[in-house]
Coordinates of C-alpha atoms and ligand atoms in Angstrom, one line a residue:
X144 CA 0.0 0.0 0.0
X145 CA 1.6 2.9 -0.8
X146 CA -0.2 7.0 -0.5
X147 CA 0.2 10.0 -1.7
X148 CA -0.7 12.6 0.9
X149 CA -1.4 16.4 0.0
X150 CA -1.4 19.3 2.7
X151 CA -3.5 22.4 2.0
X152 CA -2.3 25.6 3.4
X153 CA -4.5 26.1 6.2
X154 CA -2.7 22.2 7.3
X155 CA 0.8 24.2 7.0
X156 CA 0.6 27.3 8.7
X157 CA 2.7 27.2 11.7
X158 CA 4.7 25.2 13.0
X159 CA 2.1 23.7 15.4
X160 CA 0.1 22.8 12.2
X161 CA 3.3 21.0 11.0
X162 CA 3.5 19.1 14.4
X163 CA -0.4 17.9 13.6
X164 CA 1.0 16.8 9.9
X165 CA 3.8 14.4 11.3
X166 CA 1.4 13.1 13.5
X167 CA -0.5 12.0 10.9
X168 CA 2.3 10.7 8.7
X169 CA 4.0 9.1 11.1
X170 CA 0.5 7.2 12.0
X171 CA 0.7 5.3 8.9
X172 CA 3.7 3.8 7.2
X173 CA 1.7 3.5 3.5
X174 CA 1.8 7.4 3.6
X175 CA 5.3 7.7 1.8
X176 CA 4.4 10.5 -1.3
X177 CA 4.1 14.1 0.6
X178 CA 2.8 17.0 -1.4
X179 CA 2.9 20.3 0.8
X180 CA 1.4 23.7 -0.4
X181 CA 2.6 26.9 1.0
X182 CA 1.8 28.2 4.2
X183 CA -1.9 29.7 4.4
X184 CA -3.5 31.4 6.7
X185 CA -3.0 31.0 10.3
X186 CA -5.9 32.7 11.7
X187 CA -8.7 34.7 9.9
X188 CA -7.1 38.3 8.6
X189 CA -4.1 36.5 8.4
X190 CA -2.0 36.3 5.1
X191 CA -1.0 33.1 2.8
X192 CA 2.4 33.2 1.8
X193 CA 1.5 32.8 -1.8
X194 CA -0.4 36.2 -1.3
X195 CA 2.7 37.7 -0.1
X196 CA 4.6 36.5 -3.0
X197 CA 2.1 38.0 -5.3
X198 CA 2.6 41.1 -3.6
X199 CA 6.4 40.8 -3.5
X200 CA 6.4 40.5 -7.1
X201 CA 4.1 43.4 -7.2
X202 CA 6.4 45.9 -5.8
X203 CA 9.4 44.3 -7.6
X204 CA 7.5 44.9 -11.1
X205 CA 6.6 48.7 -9.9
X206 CA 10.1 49.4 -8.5
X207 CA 8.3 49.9 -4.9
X208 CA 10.4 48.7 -1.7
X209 CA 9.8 45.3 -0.6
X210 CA 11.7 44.7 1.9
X211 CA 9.0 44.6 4.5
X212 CA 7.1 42.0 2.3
X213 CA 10.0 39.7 1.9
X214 CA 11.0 40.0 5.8
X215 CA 7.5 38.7 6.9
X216 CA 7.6 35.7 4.1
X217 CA 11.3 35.0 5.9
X218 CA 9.1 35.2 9.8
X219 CA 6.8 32.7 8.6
X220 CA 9.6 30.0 7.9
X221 CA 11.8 31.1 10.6
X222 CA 8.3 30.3 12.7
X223 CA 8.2 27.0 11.7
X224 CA 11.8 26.2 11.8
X225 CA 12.0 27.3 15.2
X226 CA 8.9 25.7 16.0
X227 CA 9.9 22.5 14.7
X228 CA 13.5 22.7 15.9
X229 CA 15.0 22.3 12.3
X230 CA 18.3 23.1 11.0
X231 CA 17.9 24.2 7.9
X232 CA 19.6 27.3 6.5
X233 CA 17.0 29.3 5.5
X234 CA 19.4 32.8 5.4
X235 CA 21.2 30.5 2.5
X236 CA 18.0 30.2 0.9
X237 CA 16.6 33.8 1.3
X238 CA 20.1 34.6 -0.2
X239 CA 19.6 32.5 -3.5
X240 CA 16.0 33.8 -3.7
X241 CA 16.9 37.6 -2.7
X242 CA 19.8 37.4 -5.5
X243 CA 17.5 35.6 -8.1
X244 CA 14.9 39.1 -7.1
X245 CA 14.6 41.6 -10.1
X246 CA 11.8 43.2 -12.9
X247 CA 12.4 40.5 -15.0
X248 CA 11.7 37.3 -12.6
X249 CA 8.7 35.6 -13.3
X250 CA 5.7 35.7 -11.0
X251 CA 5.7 32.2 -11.7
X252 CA 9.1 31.8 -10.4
X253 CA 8.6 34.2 -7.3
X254 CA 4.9 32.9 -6.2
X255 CA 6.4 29.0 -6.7
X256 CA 9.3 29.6 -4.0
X257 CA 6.5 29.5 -1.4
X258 CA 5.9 25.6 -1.4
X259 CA 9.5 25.3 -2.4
X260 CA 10.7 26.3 1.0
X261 CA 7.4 24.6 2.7
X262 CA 8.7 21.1 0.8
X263 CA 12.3 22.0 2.3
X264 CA 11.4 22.3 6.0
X265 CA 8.8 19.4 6.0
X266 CA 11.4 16.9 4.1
X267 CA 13.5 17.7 6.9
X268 CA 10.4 17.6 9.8
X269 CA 9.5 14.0 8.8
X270 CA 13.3 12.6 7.8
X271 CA 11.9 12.2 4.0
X272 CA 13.9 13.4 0.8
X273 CA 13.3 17.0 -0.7
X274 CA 12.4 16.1 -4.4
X275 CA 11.8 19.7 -5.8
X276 CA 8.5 19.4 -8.1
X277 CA 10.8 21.3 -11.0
X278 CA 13.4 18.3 -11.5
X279 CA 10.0 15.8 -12.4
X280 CA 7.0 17.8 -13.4
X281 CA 7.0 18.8 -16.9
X282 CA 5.0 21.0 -18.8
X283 CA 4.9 21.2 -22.4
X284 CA 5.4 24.1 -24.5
X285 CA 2.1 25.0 -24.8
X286 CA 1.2 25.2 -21.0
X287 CA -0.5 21.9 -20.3
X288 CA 1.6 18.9 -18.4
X289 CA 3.7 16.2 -20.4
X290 CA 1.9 13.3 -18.4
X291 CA 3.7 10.9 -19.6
X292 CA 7.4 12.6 -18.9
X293 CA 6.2 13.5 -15.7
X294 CA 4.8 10.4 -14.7
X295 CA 8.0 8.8 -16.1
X296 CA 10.2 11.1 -14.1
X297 CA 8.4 10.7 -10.8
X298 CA 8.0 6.7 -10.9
X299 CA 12.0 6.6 -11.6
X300 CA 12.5 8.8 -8.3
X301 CA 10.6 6.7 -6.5
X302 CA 12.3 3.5 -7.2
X303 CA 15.1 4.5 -5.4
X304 CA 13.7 7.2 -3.0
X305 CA 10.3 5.7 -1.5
X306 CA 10.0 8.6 0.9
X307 CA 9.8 12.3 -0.5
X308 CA 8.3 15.3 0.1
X309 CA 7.1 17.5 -3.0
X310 CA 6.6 21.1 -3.4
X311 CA 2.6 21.7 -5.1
X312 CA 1.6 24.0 -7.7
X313 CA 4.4 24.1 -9.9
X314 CA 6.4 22.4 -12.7
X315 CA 9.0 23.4 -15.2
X316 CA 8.8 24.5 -18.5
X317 CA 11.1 22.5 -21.3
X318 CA 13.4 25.2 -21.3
X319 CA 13.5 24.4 -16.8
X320 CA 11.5 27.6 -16.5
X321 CA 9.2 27.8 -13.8
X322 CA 5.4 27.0 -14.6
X323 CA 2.5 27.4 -11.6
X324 CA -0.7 26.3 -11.7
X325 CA -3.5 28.4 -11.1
X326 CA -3.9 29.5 -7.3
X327 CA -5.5 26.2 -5.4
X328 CA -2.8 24.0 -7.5
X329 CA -0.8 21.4 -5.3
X330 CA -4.4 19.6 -5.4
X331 CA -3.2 18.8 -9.0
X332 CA 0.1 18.0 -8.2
X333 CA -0.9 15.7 -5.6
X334 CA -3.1 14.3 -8.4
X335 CA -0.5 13.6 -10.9
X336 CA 2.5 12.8 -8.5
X337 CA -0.5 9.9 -6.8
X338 CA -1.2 8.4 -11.0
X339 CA 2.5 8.8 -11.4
X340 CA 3.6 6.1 -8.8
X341 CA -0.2 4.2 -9.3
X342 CA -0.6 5.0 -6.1
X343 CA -3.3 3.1 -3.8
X344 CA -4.8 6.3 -2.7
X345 CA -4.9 10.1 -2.8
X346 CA -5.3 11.7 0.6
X347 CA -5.9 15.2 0.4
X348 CA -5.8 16.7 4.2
X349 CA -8.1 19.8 4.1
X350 CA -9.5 21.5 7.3
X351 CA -12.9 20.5 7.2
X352 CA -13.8 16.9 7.8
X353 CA -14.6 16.6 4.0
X354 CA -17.3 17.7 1.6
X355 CA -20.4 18.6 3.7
X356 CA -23.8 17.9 1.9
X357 CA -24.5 21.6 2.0
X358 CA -22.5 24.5 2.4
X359 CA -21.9 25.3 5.9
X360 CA -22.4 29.0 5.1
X361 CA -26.0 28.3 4.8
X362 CA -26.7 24.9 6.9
X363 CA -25.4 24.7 10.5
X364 CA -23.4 21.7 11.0
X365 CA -24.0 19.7 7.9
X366 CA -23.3 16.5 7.5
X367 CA -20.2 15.5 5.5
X368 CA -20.7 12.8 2.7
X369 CA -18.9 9.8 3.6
X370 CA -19.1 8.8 -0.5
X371 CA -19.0 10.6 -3.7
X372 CA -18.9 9.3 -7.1
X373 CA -16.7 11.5 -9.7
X374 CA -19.7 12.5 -11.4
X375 CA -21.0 13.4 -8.7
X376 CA -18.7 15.7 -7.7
X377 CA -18.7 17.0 -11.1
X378 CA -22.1 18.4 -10.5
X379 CA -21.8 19.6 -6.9
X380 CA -18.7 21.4 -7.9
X381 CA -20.3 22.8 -11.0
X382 CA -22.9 24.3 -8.9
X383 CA -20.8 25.7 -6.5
X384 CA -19.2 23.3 -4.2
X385 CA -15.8 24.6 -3.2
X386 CA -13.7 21.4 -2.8
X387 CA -10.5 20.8 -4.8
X388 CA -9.0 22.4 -7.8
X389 CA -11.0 21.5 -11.1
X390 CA -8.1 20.0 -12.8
X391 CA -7.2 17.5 -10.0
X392 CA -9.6 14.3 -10.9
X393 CA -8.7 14.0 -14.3
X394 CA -5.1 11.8 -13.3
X395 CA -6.0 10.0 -10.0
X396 CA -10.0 9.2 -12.2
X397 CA -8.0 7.4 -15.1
X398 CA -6.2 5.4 -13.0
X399 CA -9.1 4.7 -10.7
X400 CA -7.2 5.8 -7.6
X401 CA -9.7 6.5 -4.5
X402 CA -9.4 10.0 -3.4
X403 CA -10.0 11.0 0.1
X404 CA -11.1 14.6 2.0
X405 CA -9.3 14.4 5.2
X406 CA -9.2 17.0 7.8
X407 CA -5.7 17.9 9.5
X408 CA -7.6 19.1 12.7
X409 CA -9.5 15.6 13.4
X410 CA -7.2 13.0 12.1
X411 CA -9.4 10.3 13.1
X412 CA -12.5 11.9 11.0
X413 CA -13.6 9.6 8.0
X414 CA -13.8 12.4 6.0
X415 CA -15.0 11.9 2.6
X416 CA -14.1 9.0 -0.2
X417 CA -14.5 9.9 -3.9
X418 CA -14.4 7.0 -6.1
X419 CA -15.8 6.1 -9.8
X420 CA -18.2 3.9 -7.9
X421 CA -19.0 2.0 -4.8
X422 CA -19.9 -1.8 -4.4
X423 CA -22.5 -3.0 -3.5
X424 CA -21.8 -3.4 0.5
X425 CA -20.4 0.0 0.3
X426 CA -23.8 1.3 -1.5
X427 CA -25.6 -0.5 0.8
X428 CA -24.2 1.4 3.6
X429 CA -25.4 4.7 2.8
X430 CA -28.6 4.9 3.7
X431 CA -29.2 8.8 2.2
X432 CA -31.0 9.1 -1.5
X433 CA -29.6 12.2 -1.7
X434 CA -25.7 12.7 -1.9
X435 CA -25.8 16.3 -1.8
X436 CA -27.2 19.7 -2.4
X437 CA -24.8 22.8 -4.1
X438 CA -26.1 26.0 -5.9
X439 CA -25.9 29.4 -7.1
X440 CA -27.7 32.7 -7.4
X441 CA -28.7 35.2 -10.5
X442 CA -29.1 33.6 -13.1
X443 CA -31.6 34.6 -15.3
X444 CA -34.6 32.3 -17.8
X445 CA -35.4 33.9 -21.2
X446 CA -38.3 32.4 -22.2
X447 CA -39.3 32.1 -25.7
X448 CA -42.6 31.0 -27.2
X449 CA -44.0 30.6 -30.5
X450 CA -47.1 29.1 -31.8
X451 CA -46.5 25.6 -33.4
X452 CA -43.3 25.7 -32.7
X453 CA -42.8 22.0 -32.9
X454 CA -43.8 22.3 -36.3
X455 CA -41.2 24.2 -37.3
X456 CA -37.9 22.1 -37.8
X457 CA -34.7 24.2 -37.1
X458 CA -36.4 26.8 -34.6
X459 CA -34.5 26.1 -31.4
X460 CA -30.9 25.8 -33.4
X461 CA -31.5 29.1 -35.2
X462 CA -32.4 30.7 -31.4
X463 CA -29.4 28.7 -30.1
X464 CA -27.1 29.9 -32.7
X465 CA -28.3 33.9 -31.6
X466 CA -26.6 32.7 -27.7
X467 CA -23.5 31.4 -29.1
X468 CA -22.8 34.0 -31.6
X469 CA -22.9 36.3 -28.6
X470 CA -20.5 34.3 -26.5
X471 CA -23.5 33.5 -23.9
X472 CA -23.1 30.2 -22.4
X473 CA -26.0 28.4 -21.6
X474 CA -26.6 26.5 -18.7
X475 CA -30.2 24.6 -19.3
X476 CA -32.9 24.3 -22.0
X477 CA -35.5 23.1 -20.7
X478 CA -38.7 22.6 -23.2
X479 CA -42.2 22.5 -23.6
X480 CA -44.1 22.0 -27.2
X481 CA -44.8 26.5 -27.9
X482 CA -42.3 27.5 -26.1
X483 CA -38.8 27.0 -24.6
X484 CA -36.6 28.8 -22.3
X485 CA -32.6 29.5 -22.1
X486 CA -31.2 29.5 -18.5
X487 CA -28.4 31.6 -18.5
X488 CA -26.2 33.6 -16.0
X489 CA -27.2 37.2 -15.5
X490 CA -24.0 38.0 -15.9
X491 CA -23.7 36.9 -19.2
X492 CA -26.4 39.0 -20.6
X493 CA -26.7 42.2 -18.6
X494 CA -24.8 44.5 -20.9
X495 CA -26.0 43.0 -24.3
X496 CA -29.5 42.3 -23.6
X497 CA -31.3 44.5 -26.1
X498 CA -28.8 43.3 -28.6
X499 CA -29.8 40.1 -27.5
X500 CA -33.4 40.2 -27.9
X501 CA -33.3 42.1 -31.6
X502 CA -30.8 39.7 -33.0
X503 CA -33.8 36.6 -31.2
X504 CA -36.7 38.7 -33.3
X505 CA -34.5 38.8 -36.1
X506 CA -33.5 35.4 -36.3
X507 CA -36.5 33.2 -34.8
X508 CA -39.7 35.7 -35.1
X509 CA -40.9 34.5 -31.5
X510 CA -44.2 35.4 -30.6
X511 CA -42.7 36.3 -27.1
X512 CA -39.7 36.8 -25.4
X513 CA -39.9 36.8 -21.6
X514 CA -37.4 37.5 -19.3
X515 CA -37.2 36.4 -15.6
X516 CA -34.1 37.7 -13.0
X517 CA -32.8 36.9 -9.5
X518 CA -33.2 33.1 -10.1
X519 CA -31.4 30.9 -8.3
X520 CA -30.5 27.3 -9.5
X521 CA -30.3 24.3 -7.1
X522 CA -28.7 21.0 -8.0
X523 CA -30.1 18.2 -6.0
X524 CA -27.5 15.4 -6.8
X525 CA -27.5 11.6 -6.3
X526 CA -26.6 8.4 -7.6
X527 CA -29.6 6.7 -5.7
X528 CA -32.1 9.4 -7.1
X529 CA -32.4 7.4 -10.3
X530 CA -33.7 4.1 -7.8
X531 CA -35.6 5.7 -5.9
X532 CA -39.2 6.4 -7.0
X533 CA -40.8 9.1 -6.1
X534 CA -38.3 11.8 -5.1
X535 CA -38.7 13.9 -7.1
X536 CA -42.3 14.2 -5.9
X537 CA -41.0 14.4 -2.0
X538 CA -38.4 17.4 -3.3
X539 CA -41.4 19.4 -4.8
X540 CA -43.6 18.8 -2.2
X541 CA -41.3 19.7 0.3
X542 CA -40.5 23.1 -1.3
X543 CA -44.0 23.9 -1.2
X544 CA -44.8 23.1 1.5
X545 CA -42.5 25.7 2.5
X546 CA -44.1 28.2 0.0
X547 CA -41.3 28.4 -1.9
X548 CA -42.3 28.5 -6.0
X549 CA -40.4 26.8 -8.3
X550 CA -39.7 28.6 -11.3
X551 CA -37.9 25.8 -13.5
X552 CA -37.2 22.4 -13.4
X553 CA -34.8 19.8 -14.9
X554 CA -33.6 16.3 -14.3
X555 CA -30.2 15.6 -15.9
X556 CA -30.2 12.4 -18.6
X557 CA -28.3 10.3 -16.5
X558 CA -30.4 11.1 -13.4
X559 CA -27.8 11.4 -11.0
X560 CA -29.1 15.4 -10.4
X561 CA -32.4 17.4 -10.4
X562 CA -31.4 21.0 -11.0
X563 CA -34.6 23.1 -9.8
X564 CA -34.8 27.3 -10.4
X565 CA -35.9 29.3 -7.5
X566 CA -35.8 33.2 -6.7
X567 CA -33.1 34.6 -5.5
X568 CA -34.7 35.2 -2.1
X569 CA -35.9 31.6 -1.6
X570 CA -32.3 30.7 -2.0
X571 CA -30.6 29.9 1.3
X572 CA -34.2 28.7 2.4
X573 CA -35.0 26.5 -0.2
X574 CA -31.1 24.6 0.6
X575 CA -32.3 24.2 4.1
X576 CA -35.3 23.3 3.1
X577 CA -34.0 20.1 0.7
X578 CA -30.5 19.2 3.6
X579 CA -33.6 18.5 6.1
X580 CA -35.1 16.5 3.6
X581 CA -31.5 14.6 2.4
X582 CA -31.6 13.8 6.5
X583 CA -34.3 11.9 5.9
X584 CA -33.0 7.7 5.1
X585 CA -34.5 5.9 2.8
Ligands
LIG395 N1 -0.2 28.1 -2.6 C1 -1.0 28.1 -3.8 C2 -2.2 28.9 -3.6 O1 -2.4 29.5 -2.5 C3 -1.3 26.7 -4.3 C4 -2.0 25.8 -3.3 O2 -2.0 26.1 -2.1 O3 -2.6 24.9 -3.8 O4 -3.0 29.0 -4.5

């Protein structure tokens, strides 16, 4: 069994939060692959490093002094360090990054020295090797990752160096420039160093005890899912979940590794497990039809409706084309036989909407346009929902039962969701409203 474990900021603050991450490594042999980000926040109105670095670069780039900026980057290490009782020479490496410090370094280069020196002082914490994340993960020259060198690259390391700790969020260029990610990126590298090694699992330690079924902003103490499917996640993500950096299924999903939520701050936690699927004594475990509940606000539904439409071959392409020519993304379509209506984001249209609605007359004839705001859209998303007869009838009633109207509805084609409209004011409500009824077992 072999893991690859990835730290979030938040996990790597301080050096007490490095104390809680040996704890945790040291707990279990099989967890040999560490990928550290750079330290985050240590308590709210605190700074991340990687915000500091951007700033740093910042004043470099505007010839402003910096030396304040790079001093309290230095504190944070020498904090940990000193906390941790290390020896390494951080003045050395301040040196080599002070020297490397004019208008033409890269911000990519400046922001990536944050796990860098993270990666250094928990190789040294735990008594694992520094691999830096420059020497293995490649990018090729158009931006996007050489998989296969890096997975190469990484494998070949790890032959002869089971144990290492590597820096997230950044790669090398083929020329050995520098290359970040965008901000949130050591999930990815945690992804691609875990499909690298065909690792067993990907742990990624968070602070929360996994992905809750509904945003805690909204319900108190929700529950977290014990188990997600990809797909899943796909949709709660899409509709607002905040849980790991887009780009980091795609290596660890086509090599079927499991991926685990863990929190840092309750080590024993289950957190959450996100797998392809589940078999069947896992499925039959979970006892909740719904797997979770995600969702957004302002968006906006342009109806359109025409007599005998349906009649009329073509009509909803010609509408459709109107959207795309004008670089409006659409989000649903649902239908009915006279009429149909485009769910879009309110920010997509706001400026161009008169535009919008002459090049619609123009192009379809409609008999009318209608335009509703302030809608909110609510994914309702579970693999069970497809077994389960007769939710969709407990969701609606439910809603109205707390007078809350439902202004659109849609069930995805592979019934893992039900995407549902409301207004903008029924929003938090109506999420509260559909966690109680996720509570509910089957
Ligand atoms: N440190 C980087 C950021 O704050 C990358 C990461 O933590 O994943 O975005």
């Amino acid at each position: 069994m072999i893991k690859v474990v990835k730290f979030g900021g938040s996990s790597l603050a301080s050096g007490e939060s490095f104390a809680k991450v040996k704890k945790i490594i040291d707990a279990d042999p099989s967890r040999a692959i560490v990928v550290v980000s750079a330290p985050g926040k240590r308590f709210s109105g605190d700074m991340k490093v990687t915000d500091l670095l951007y700033l740093l670069q910042a004043h470099i780039k505007f010839n402003a002094p910096f030396d304040d900026i790079f001093d309290k980057i230095k504190e944070r290490y020498i904090e940990i360090k000193n906390s941790c009782g290390l020896k390494q020479d951080l003045d050395y490496e301040f040196d080599v990054i002070a020297s490397g410090l004019n208008k033409k370094t890269s911000v990519d280069h400046i922001v990536s020295r944050g796990e860098y020196l993270n990666a250094r002082l928990m190789a040294e914490y735990l008594g694992y090797t520094f691999v830096d994340s420059a020497s293995w993960l490649v990018f090729n020259y158009n931006g996007k990752v050489n998989f296969e060198k890096s997975y190469e690259n990484l494998a070949s390391i790890v032959e002869h160096t089971p144990h290492i700790v590597i820096p997230g969020f950044y790669g090398a260029m083929p020329d050995g420039s520098i290359k970040t990610f965008s901000r949130g990126g050591s999930d990815i590298t945690g992804a691609i160093a875990a499909a690298a090694i065909n690792a067993d699992m990907y742990e990624n330690w968070t602070d929360v005890s996994g992905i809750m079924t509904a945003d805690p902003r909204i319900v108190d103490n929700p529950r977290p899912i014990e188990n997600v499917t990809f797909a899943e996640l796909r949709e709660l993500s899409y509709m607002g979940a905040e849980v790991l950096h887009e780009e980091t299924v795609f290596p660890v999903r086509q090599k079927s590794i499991p991926l685990y939520i863990k929190n840092t701050n309750d080590m024993n936690a289950r957190g959450t497990l996100i797998m392809e699927k589940f078999d069947d004594e896992e499925e039959n475990k979970n006892v909740h039809f719904i797997t979770g509940i995600s969702g957004k606000k302002h968006y906006s539904i342009i109806t359109i409706a025409k007599n005998r439409m349906n009649d009329e071959v073509g009509y909803i392409r010609r509408a459709l084309e109107v959207f795309e020519r004008s670089g409006i993304s659409i989000e649903h379509i649902p239908s009915s036989i006279d009429s149909f209506s485009v769910v879009v984001a309110t920010s997509a249209i706001e400026n161009n909407l008169h535009e919008l609605i002459s090049a619609l007359n123009e192009a379809i004839a409609p008999d009318s346009i209608k335009i509703a705001n302030d809608i909110s859209l609510i994914a309702i998303v579970g693999r069970k929902l497809a077994a389960n007869i007769g939710i969709a009838g407990k969701i609606f009633t439910s809603l109205g039962e707390n007078n809350i109207n439902i202004r659109m509805i849609e069930q995805g084609a592979d019934e893992i969701n039900i995407i549902i409209g409301v207004d903008d004011k029924d929003f938090k409500k109506a999420i509260r409203v559909l966690y109680n009824l996720s509570e509910v077992e089957e």
